[in-house]
């Protein structure tokens, strides 16, 4: 027993436990670690004319950041209470507040995940953001290629290459027996062909430098959105240039969509400018895969964000390293909670160090919140 | 931004974590919430002329919050002078890094022209893009 007295004695001339000294030295290095990231971000922010500050475009959600700030502050308070309770040997209370801290940590990570999802969904990712008009147009072509190929995969399942699947699809269309009406599947295949034609036209024209970003935007808004598929047995829609509009008929107004859903006749303006009357019988209402109709919706409105990739790198570097620290803090609290009712005063040092670490995590967020969420809005009018 | 060395040596001399005097942690928590509220309110200001003042205020609020956490939640107010030995070097290095990086913002030795930023023209492709240098 006598030998255990030495464990908490002070030997280094500094009147604190070695564990706490170690934690503080570690936190000293952590300060420099995060200063490097935050400093880099500040230099990029203020040193780059045109740095992205539109929080709608960058999908920075001030409400989410604000709630997360509150969550971390509250969790820090709970940790302090837990530590205090341990000092008073009220270990049940300490456990209760540690559990609440864990819950708040999960809430923080949940909100962070929600924010990350918004960025992933809108391609606010390093290396994915268009910084000029040409890159923005390329992104539209890529998105359309993805959508068209995914649709092809659902129509022709298998591991063949896209061009092999396309050949298989073409073959299925040319197979109908004479005199017989096209089957529903064949009409779907033709609908896909129409999309593929549109995609090829866009790709050729973009790579041929024939379109501006504005043209592509207009085409997305009018040409690809709300596209309907018309029965091939109906009078064929031909554009002035002879292009077959049977599959890609045009833009629908809200009232026309209603009529379409109610299977009532209506007229529509094809994106070539022609007015076409559509009878309910002409519509392939039963077999239109939702993916084909909504293809235009899936392709995000193109945007140009100078320095967007650098912004995304900074954002993910800072917030992800912070989130990793949250996970480490949670591990320490989980370790304490795993002691269950065996939690006693021998864990005081551990509790204090876990608390110090957690407060540091809170501290980092205290700076990340204004820098990432508040400043962009303030500097927006530059 | 250094905190006042108000730590009473009498308290520090006791050492250990049991020596912390009682702090009204809930009051600190409320103060932190109020500070967060202030920074969100400052975000709603849309003043061109006062922009830098607001930026300064937002950063000041963040520093104030950091000091609350360091002083009370992390008990630095009640620690001995060792806290300066440990935190001063890292603070100096951190500030030094920021100072060293500042010329990248303030003193461009290169022309800070950004080709991606559309200064005047709304769109990059010229109207004559039809005979571009494509394939």
Coordinates of C-alpha atoms in Angstrom, one line a residue:
Chain A
X1 CA 0.0 0.0 0.0
X2 CA 2.8 2.4 0.9
X3 CA 4.1 2.3 -2.7
X4 CA 0.8 3.5 -4.2
X5 CA 1.2 6.8 -2.4
X6 CA 3.7 7.9 -5.0
X7 CA 1.3 7.8 -7.9
X8 CA -0.2 11.2 -7.4
X9 CA 2.9 12.9 -6.0
X10 CA 4.5 15.8 -7.7
X11 CA 8.0 15.3 -9.0
X12 CA 8.6 17.9 -11.7
X13 CA 8.5 21.1 -9.7
X14 CA 5.1 22.0 -11.1
X15 CA 2.3 21.5 -8.6
X16 CA 0.0 19.5 -10.8
X17 CA -0.3 15.9 -11.7
X18 CA 1.8 14.5 -14.5
X19 CA -1.3 13.5 -16.4
X20 CA -2.6 17.0 -16.3
X21 CA 0.8 18.5 -17.3
X22 CA 0.9 16.0 -20.2
X23 CA -2.6 17.0 -21.3
X24 CA -1.8 20.7 -21.2
X25 CA 1.4 20.2 -23.2
X26 CA -0.6 18.2 -25.7
X27 CA -3.2 21.0 -25.9
X28 CA -0.4 23.4 -26.5
X29 CA 0.6 21.5 -29.6
X30 CA -3.1 21.2 -30.5
X31 CA -3.4 25.0 -30.5
X32 CA -0.6 25.3 -33.0
X33 CA -2.1 22.4 -35.1
X34 CA -5.5 24.2 -35.5
X35 CA -3.8 27.7 -35.8
X36 CA -2.1 26.4 -39.0
X37 CA -5.5 25.5 -40.6
X38 CA -7.3 28.5 -39.3
X39 CA -4.5 30.8 -40.4
X40 CA -4.4 29.3 -43.8
X41 CA -8.1 29.7 -44.2
X42 CA -7.9 33.4 -43.1
X43 CA -5.1 34.1 -45.6
X44 CA -7.1 32.4 -48.4
X45 CA -10.3 34.2 -47.4
X46 CA -9.0 37.7 -47.2
X47 CA -6.2 37.3 -49.7
X48 CA -8.3 36.0 -52.6
X49 CA -10.5 38.5 -54.4
X50 CA -13.8 36.7 -55.2
X51 CA -13.5 34.2 -52.4
X52 CA -16.9 32.4 -52.1
X53 CA -19.0 34.2 -49.6
X54 CA -22.5 33.4 -50.8
X55 CA -23.7 31.0 -48.1
X56 CA -26.5 29.7 -50.4
X57 CA -24.0 28.7 -53.0
X58 CA -21.5 27.2 -50.5
X59 CA -24.4 25.5 -48.6
X60 CA -23.2 27.0 -45.3
X61 CA -26.1 26.8 -43.0
X62 CA -25.8 29.4 -40.2
X63 CA -28.7 27.9 -38.3
X64 CA -27.1 24.5 -38.2
X65 CA -23.7 26.1 -37.2
X66 CA -25.4 28.2 -34.5
X67 CA -27.3 25.2 -33.0
X68 CA -24.0 23.2 -33.0
X69 CA -22.3 26.0 -31.2
X70 CA -25.0 25.9 -28.5
X71 CA -24.8 22.1 -28.4
X72 CA -21.0 22.2 -27.7
X73 CA -21.3 24.9 -25.1
X74 CA -24.0 23.0 -23.3
X75 CA -22.0 19.8 -23.5
X76 CA -19.0 21.7 -22.0
X77 CA -21.2 22.9 -19.2
X78 CA -22.3 19.3 -18.6
X79 CA -18.7 18.1 -18.5
X80 CA -17.9 20.7 -15.9
X81 CA -20.8 19.7 -13.8
X82 CA -19.8 16.0 -14.1
X83 CA -16.3 16.8 -13.0
X84 CA -17.6 18.9 -10.1
X85 CA -19.9 16.0 -9.1
X86 CA -16.9 13.6 -9.1
X87 CA -15.0 16.0 -6.8
X88 CA -18.0 15.8 -4.4
X89 CA -18.0 11.9 -4.8
X90 CA -21.5 12.0 -6.3
X91 CA -20.6 9.5 -9.0
X92 CA -24.2 8.8 -10.0
X93 CA -24.6 12.5 -10.9
X94 CA -21.3 12.5 -12.8
X95 CA -22.5 9.5 -14.9
X96 CA -25.8 11.2 -15.6
X97 CA -24.1 14.3 -16.9
X98 CA -21.5 12.3 -18.9
X99 CA -24.4 10.5 -20.6
X100 CA -26.0 13.8 -21.5
X101 CA -22.7 15.0 -22.8
X102 CA -22.5 11.9 -25.0
X103 CA -26.0 12.5 -26.3
X104 CA -25.0 16.1 -27.2
X105 CA -21.9 14.9 -28.9
X106 CA -24.0 12.6 -31.1
X107 CA -26.3 15.6 -31.8
X108 CA -23.3 17.6 -32.9
X109 CA -22.1 14.9 -35.2
X110 CA -25.6 14.4 -36.6
X111 CA -26.0 18.0 -37.5
X112 CA -22.5 18.0 -39.0
X113 CA -23.5 14.9 -41.1
X114 CA -26.6 16.8 -42.3
X115 CA -24.3 19.7 -43.3
X116 CA -21.8 17.4 -45.0
X117 CA -24.7 15.7 -46.9
X118 CA -25.8 19.1 -48.2
X119 CA -22.3 19.7 -49.6
X120 CA -22.0 16.2 -51.1
X121 CA -25.4 16.5 -52.7
X122 CA -24.5 19.8 -54.3
X123 CA -20.9 18.8 -55.2
X124 CA -19.4 21.4 -52.9
X125 CA -16.3 19.2 -52.8
X126 CA -12.6 19.8 -53.5
X127 CA -11.9 19.2 -57.1
X128 CA -15.5 19.2 -58.2
X129 CA -16.4 22.8 -58.3
X130 CA -16.5 24.8 -61.5
X131 CA -14.3 27.9 -61.3
X132 CA -15.2 29.2 -64.8
X133 CA -18.0 28.9 -67.4
X134 CA -16.3 26.1 -69.3
X135 CA -15.9 24.0 -66.2
X136 CA -19.5 24.6 -65.3
X137 CA -20.7 23.4 -68.7
X138 CA -18.4 20.4 -68.4
X139 CA -20.1 19.6 -65.1
X140 CA -23.5 19.7 -66.7
X141 CA -22.3 17.3 -69.5
X142 CA -20.8 15.0 -66.8
X143 CA -24.0 15.0 -64.7
X144 CA -26.1 14.3 -67.8
X145 CA -23.8 11.4 -68.8
X146 CA -24.1 10.0 -65.3
X147 CA -27.9 10.2 -65.4
X148 CA -28.2 8.8 -68.9
X149 CA -25.9 5.9 -68.1
X150 CA -27.6 5.1 -64.8
X151 CA -31.0 5.0 -66.7
X152 CA -29.4 2.7 -69.2
X153 CA -28.2 0.4 -66.4
X154 CA -31.7 0.2 -65.0
X155 CA -33.1 -0.6 -68.4
X156 CA -30.4 -3.2 -69.4
X157 CA -29.0 -4.6 -66.2
X158 CA -25.7 -6.4 -66.3
X159 CA -22.0 -5.7 -66.3
X160 CA -21.5 -4.9 -70.0
X161 CA -19.9 -1.7 -71.1
X162 CA -22.3 1.2 -71.8
X163 CA -21.8 1.0 -75.6
X164 CA -22.6 -2.8 -75.5
X165 CA -25.7 -2.1 -73.5
X166 CA -26.7 0.6 -75.9
X167 CA -26.3 -1.8 -78.9
X168 CA -28.5 -4.3 -77.0
X169 CA -31.1 -1.6 -76.4
X170 CA -31.0 -0.6 -80.1
X171 CA -31.5 -4.2 -81.1
X172 CA -34.5 -4.6 -78.9
X173 CA -36.2 -1.6 -80.5
X174 CA -35.7 -2.8 -84.1
X175 CA -37.2 -6.2 -83.2
X176 CA -41.0 -5.5 -83.2
X177 CA -43.1 -7.8 -85.3
X178 CA -44.6 -6.2 -88.3
X179 CA -48.1 -4.8 -87.8
X180 CA -47.9 -5.0 -84.0
X181 CA -47.9 -2.0 -81.7
X182 CA -44.7 -1.3 -79.8
X183 CA -44.6 -2.8 -76.4
X184 CA -44.3 -0.6 -73.3
X185 CA -40.7 -1.7 -72.8
X186 CA -39.8 -0.6 -76.4
X187 CA -41.4 2.8 -75.9
X188 CA -39.3 3.2 -72.7
X189 CA -36.2 2.2 -74.7
X190 CA -37.1 4.8 -77.3
X191 CA -37.5 7.4 -74.6
X192 CA -34.0 6.6 -73.4
X193 CA -32.7 6.9 -77.0
X194 CA -34.2 10.4 -77.1
X195 CA -32.4 11.3 -74.0
X196 CA -29.2 9.9 -75.3
X197 CA -29.5 11.9 -78.4
X198 CA -30.0 15.1 -76.4
X199 CA -27.0 14.2 -74.3
X200 CA -24.8 13.6 -77.4
X201 CA -26.0 16.9 -78.9
X202 CA -25.1 18.7 -75.7
X203 CA -21.7 17.1 -75.4
X204 CA -20.8 17.7 -79.0
X205 CA -21.9 21.4 -78.9
X206 CA -20.1 22.0 -75.6
X207 CA -16.8 20.4 -76.7
X208 CA -17.2 22.2 -80.0
X209 CA -17.3 25.5 -78.1
X210 CA -20.7 26.3 -79.6
X211 CA -22.5 27.1 -76.4
X212 CA -22.2 29.6 -73.6
X213 CA -23.1 28.8 -70.1
X214 CA -26.3 30.8 -70.5
X215 CA -27.3 28.6 -73.4
X216 CA -26.7 25.5 -71.4
X217 CA -28.7 27.0 -68.5
X218 CA -31.6 27.8 -70.8
X219 CA -31.5 24.3 -72.3
X220 CA -31.6 22.8 -68.8
X221 CA -34.5 25.0 -67.7
X222 CA -36.6 24.6 -70.8
X223 CA -35.4 21.6 -72.7
X224 CA -34.7 18.9 -70.1
X225 CA -37.0 19.8 -67.3
X226 CA -40.5 18.2 -67.3
X227 CA -39.8 16.4 -70.5
X228 CA -42.6 14.0 -71.4
X229 CA -42.5 11.0 -73.7
X230 CA -45.0 10.8 -76.5
X231 CA -46.4 7.6 -78.0
X232 CA -44.5 6.8 -81.2
X233 CA -47.8 5.8 -82.8
X234 CA -49.1 9.4 -82.6
X235 CA -48.3 11.9 -85.4
X236 CA -44.6 12.2 -85.1
X237 CA -43.2 15.5 -83.9
X238 CA -40.6 16.9 -86.2
X239 CA -38.5 19.9 -85.5
X240 CA -37.6 22.3 -88.2
X241 CA -34.2 20.8 -88.6
X242 CA -35.8 17.4 -89.1
X243 CA -34.9 16.2 -85.6
X244 CA -37.3 13.7 -84.2
X245 CA -39.0 15.3 -81.2
X246 CA -41.2 12.4 -80.5
X247 CA -39.3 11.5 -77.3
X248 CA -38.3 14.9 -76.1
X249 CA -41.4 17.0 -76.5
X250 CA -40.8 20.1 -74.6
X251 CA -41.5 22.1 -71.5
X252 CA -44.7 21.7 -69.5
X253 CA -46.4 24.5 -67.6
X254 CA -47.8 23.6 -64.2
X255 CA -51.3 23.5 -65.7
X256 CA -50.1 21.1 -68.4
X257 CA -48.6 18.8 -65.8
X258 CA -51.9 18.7 -64.0
X259 CA -53.6 17.9 -67.3
X260 CA -51.0 15.3 -68.0
X261 CA -51.5 13.7 -64.6
X262 CA -55.3 13.7 -65.1
X263 CA -54.9 12.3 -68.6
X264 CA -56.6 15.2 -70.3
X265 CA -55.7 16.6 -73.7
X266 CA -53.5 19.7 -73.7
X267 CA -51.2 21.6 -76.0
X268 CA -47.5 22.2 -75.4
X269 CA -44.8 24.2 -76.9
X270 CA -41.9 22.1 -78.0
X271 CA -38.5 23.6 -77.3
X272 CA -38.1 24.3 -80.9
X273 CA -41.0 26.7 -80.7
X274 CA -43.7 24.5 -82.3
X275 CA -47.0 24.2 -80.6
X276 CA -48.1 20.5 -80.4
X277 CA -51.4 19.3 -79.2
X278 CA -51.2 16.2 -77.1
X279 CA -54.1 13.8 -76.7
X280 CA -54.2 11.5 -73.7
X281 CA -53.8 8.5 -76.0
X282 CA -50.6 9.8 -77.3
X283 CA -49.0 9.8 -73.9
X284 CA -47.2 6.9 -72.6
X285 CA -48.5 7.4 -69.1
X286 CA -48.1 3.9 -67.8
X287 CA -44.5 3.1 -68.6
X288 CA -42.6 6.4 -68.2
X289 CA -40.0 5.6 -65.6
X290 CA -39.9 8.5 -63.2
X291 CA -36.1 8.7 -63.7
X292 CA -36.6 9.6 -67.3
X293 CA -39.1 12.4 -66.6
X294 CA -37.0 13.9 -63.8
X295 CA -33.7 13.7 -65.6
X296 CA -33.6 17.4 -66.0
X297 CA -34.2 17.9 -62.3
X298 CA -31.3 15.7 -61.3
X299 CA -28.9 17.9 -63.1
X300 CA -28.0 20.7 -60.8
X301 CA -28.2 24.2 -62.0
X302 CA -24.6 25.0 -63.1
X303 CA -22.8 27.6 -61.1
X304 CA -19.4 29.2 -61.2
X305 CA -17.6 29.6 -57.9
X306 CA -14.1 31.1 -58.1
X307 CA -11.8 29.6 -55.4
X308 CA -14.6 27.1 -54.6
X309 CA -12.3 24.1 -54.6
X310 CA -9.9 25.9 -52.2
X311 CA -12.8 26.9 -50.0
X312 CA -14.1 23.3 -49.9
X313 CA -10.6 22.0 -49.0
X314 CA -10.3 24.5 -46.2
X315 CA -13.9 23.8 -45.0
X316 CA -13.5 20.0 -44.9
X317 CA -9.9 20.1 -43.5
X318 CA -11.0 22.3 -40.5
X319 CA -14.4 20.8 -39.8
X320 CA -13.3 17.2 -40.3
X321 CA -10.3 17.5 -38.0
X322 CA -12.6 19.1 -35.5
X323 CA -15.1 16.2 -35.9
X324 CA -12.2 13.7 -35.3
X325 CA -11.5 15.5 -32.1
X326 CA -15.1 15.2 -31.1
X327 CA -14.9 11.5 -31.7
X328 CA -11.7 11.2 -29.6
X329 CA -13.4 13.1 -26.8
X330 CA -16.5 10.8 -27.0
X331 CA -14.1 7.8 -26.7
X332 CA -12.7 9.2 -23.5
X333 CA -16.2 9.8 -22.0
X334 CA -17.3 6.3 -23.2
X335 CA -14.3 4.9 -21.3
X336 CA -15.5 6.6 -18.1
X337 CA -19.1 5.5 -18.6
X338 CA -17.9 1.9 -19.3
X339 CA -16.7 1.8 -15.7
X340 CA -20.4 1.8 -14.7
X341 CA -20.9 1.8 -11.0
X342 CA -17.2 1.2 -10.5
X343 CA -16.5 4.8 -11.3
X344 CA -14.8 6.3 -8.3
X345 CA -12.3 9.0 -7.2
X346 CA -9.4 7.2 -8.9
X347 CA -10.9 8.3 -12.2
X348 CA -10.7 12.0 -11.2
X349 CA -7.6 12.7 -13.1
X350 CA -8.9 11.0 -16.2
X351 CA -12.2 12.9 -15.8
X352 CA -10.3 16.2 -15.5
X353 CA -8.2 15.5 -18.6
X354 CA -11.1 14.3 -20.6
X355 CA -12.9 17.5 -19.6
X356 CA -9.9 19.7 -20.6
X357 CA -9.7 18.0 -23.9
X358 CA -13.5 18.5 -24.5
X359 CA -13.3 22.2 -23.6
X360 CA -10.5 22.5 -26.1
X361 CA -12.8 20.9 -28.8
X362 CA -15.4 23.5 -27.8
X363 CA -12.8 26.2 -28.0
X364 CA -11.8 25.3 -31.6
X365 CA -15.5 25.4 -32.6
X366 CA -15.9 28.8 -30.9
X367 CA -13.4 30.1 -33.5
X368 CA -14.6 28.0 -36.5
X369 CA -18.2 29.2 -36.1
X370 CA -17.6 32.9 -36.7
X371 CA -14.9 32.3 -39.3
X372 CA -16.9 29.8 -41.4
X373 CA -20.5 30.8 -40.8
X374 CA -20.6 34.5 -39.8
X375 CA -17.7 36.2 -41.7
X376 CA -18.8 35.1 -45.2
X377 CA -22.1 36.8 -44.8
X378 CA -20.5 40.0 -43.5
X379 CA -17.9 40.1 -46.4
X380 CA -20.4 39.2 -49.1
X381 CA -20.8 42.6 -50.6
X382 CA -17.1 43.0 -51.4
Chain B
X1 CA -5.4 39.1 -25.3
X2 CA -3.6 37.8 -22.2
X3 CA -5.7 37.2 -19.2
X4 CA -5.0 39.0 -16.0
X5 CA -2.7 37.0 -13.8
X6 CA -5.2 37.2 -11.0
X7 CA -4.8 33.7 -9.9
X8 CA -4.2 33.9 -6.1
X9 CA -1.1 32.0 -5.2
X10 CA -2.7 30.9 -2.0
X11 CA -5.1 28.8 -4.0
X12 CA -2.6 27.6 -6.4
X13 CA -0.3 26.5 -3.7
X14 CA -2.8 23.9 -2.6
X15 CA -2.4 22.3 -6.1
X16 CA -4.5 19.4 -7.3
X17 CA -8.0 19.5 -8.7
X18 CA -9.7 19.5 -5.4
X19 CA -8.5 23.0 -4.7
X20 CA -10.8 24.7 -7.2
X21 CA -13.0 27.2 -5.5
X22 CA -16.7 27.0 -6.4
X23 CA -17.6 28.7 -9.7
X24 CA -21.1 29.4 -10.9
X25 CA -20.7 27.4 -14.0
X26 CA -24.3 27.9 -15.1
X27 CA -23.6 31.7 -15.2
X28 CA -20.6 31.0 -17.5
X29 CA -22.8 28.9 -19.6
X30 CA -25.4 31.6 -19.9
X31 CA -22.7 34.1 -20.8
X32 CA -21.4 31.8 -23.5
X33 CA -25.0 31.5 -24.9
X34 CA -25.4 35.3 -24.9
X35 CA -22.1 35.7 -26.7
X36 CA -23.2 33.2 -29.4
X37 CA -26.5 35.1 -29.7
X38 CA -24.6 38.4 -30.2
X39 CA -22.4 36.9 -33.0
X40 CA -25.6 35.7 -34.8
X41 CA -27.2 39.1 -34.4
X42 CA -24.1 40.8 -35.7
X43 CA -24.4 38.6 -38.8
X44 CA -27.8 40.2 -39.6
X45 CA -26.2 43.7 -39.9
X46 CA -25.7 44.7 -43.5
X47 CA -23.7 47.8 -43.3
X48 CA -21.0 48.4 -45.9
X49 CA -19.3 51.2 -44.0
X50 CA -19.3 49.4 -40.7
X51 CA -18.3 46.1 -42.1
X52 CA -14.8 45.9 -40.7
X53 CA -16.1 47.1 -37.3
X54 CA -18.6 44.3 -37.3
X55 CA -15.9 41.8 -38.3
X56 CA -13.7 43.1 -35.4
X57 CA -16.7 42.7 -33.0
X58 CA -17.5 39.2 -34.2
X59 CA -13.8 38.1 -33.6
X60 CA -13.8 39.9 -30.3
X61 CA -16.9 38.0 -29.2
X62 CA -15.2 34.8 -30.2
X63 CA -12.1 35.7 -28.2
X64 CA -14.3 36.6 -25.2
X65 CA -16.0 33.2 -25.4
X66 CA -12.6 31.5 -25.6
X67 CA -11.5 33.4 -22.5
X68 CA -14.6 32.3 -20.6
X69 CA -13.9 28.7 -21.5
X70 CA -10.2 28.9 -20.7
X71 CA -10.6 30.8 -17.5
X72 CA -13.5 29.0 -15.9
X73 CA -14.3 25.7 -17.6
X74 CA -10.6 24.9 -18.0
X75 CA -9.8 26.3 -14.5
X76 CA -6.9 28.4 -15.7
X77 CA -8.0 31.2 -13.3
X78 CA -7.2 28.9 -10.4
X79 CA -4.0 27.4 -11.7
X80 CA -0.5 28.4 -10.8
X81 CA 1.9 30.3 -12.9
X82 CA 2.9 27.1 -14.7
X83 CA 0.1 27.9 -17.1
X84 CA 2.2 30.7 -18.5
X85 CA 5.2 28.5 -19.0
X86 CA 3.1 26.0 -21.0
X87 CA 0.8 28.4 -22.9
X88 CA 3.1 31.3 -23.7
X89 CA 5.4 29.5 -26.1
X90 CA 2.5 28.0 -28.0
X91 CA 0.7 31.3 -28.1
X92 CA 3.7 33.1 -29.4
X93 CA 4.3 30.5 -32.1
X94 CA 0.6 30.6 -33.1
X95 CA 0.5 34.4 -33.3
X96 CA 3.9 34.3 -35.0
X97 CA 2.4 32.0 -37.7
X98 CA -0.5 34.4 -38.3
X99 CA 1.9 37.3 -38.5
X100 CA 4.1 35.4 -40.9
X101 CA 1.1 34.6 -43.1
X102 CA -0.2 38.2 -43.1
X103 CA 2.0 39.4 -46.0
X104 CA 0.2 36.9 -48.2
X105 CA -3.0 39.0 -47.7
X106 CA -1.6 42.5 -47.4
X107 CA 1.6 42.6 -49.5
X108 CA 1.1 40.8 -52.8
X109 CA 4.4 40.8 -54.6
X110 CA 2.4 39.5 -57.6
X111 CA -0.5 41.0 -59.4
X112 CA -3.6 39.8 -57.5
X113 CA -5.5 39.4 -60.8
X114 CA -7.7 36.3 -60.7
X115 CA -8.6 35.0 -64.2
X116 CA -11.7 33.2 -62.8
X117 CA -13.2 36.4 -61.5
X118 CA -15.4 38.1 -64.0
X119 CA -14.5 41.7 -63.4
X120 CA -16.7 43.4 -66.1
X121 CA -18.0 41.0 -68.6
X122 CA -20.8 38.8 -67.3
X123 CA -19.8 35.7 -69.2
X124 CA -16.4 34.5 -70.3
X125 CA -17.2 33.0 -73.8
X126 CA -17.3 35.8 -76.3
X127 CA -20.3 36.1 -78.7
X128 CA -18.0 34.9 -81.5
X129 CA -17.5 31.6 -79.7
X130 CA -19.0 29.8 -82.7
X131 CA -15.7 29.6 -84.5
X132 CA -13.8 28.7 -81.4
X133 CA -10.7 26.6 -81.4
X134 CA -12.6 23.4 -80.7
X135 CA -12.0 20.1 -82.4

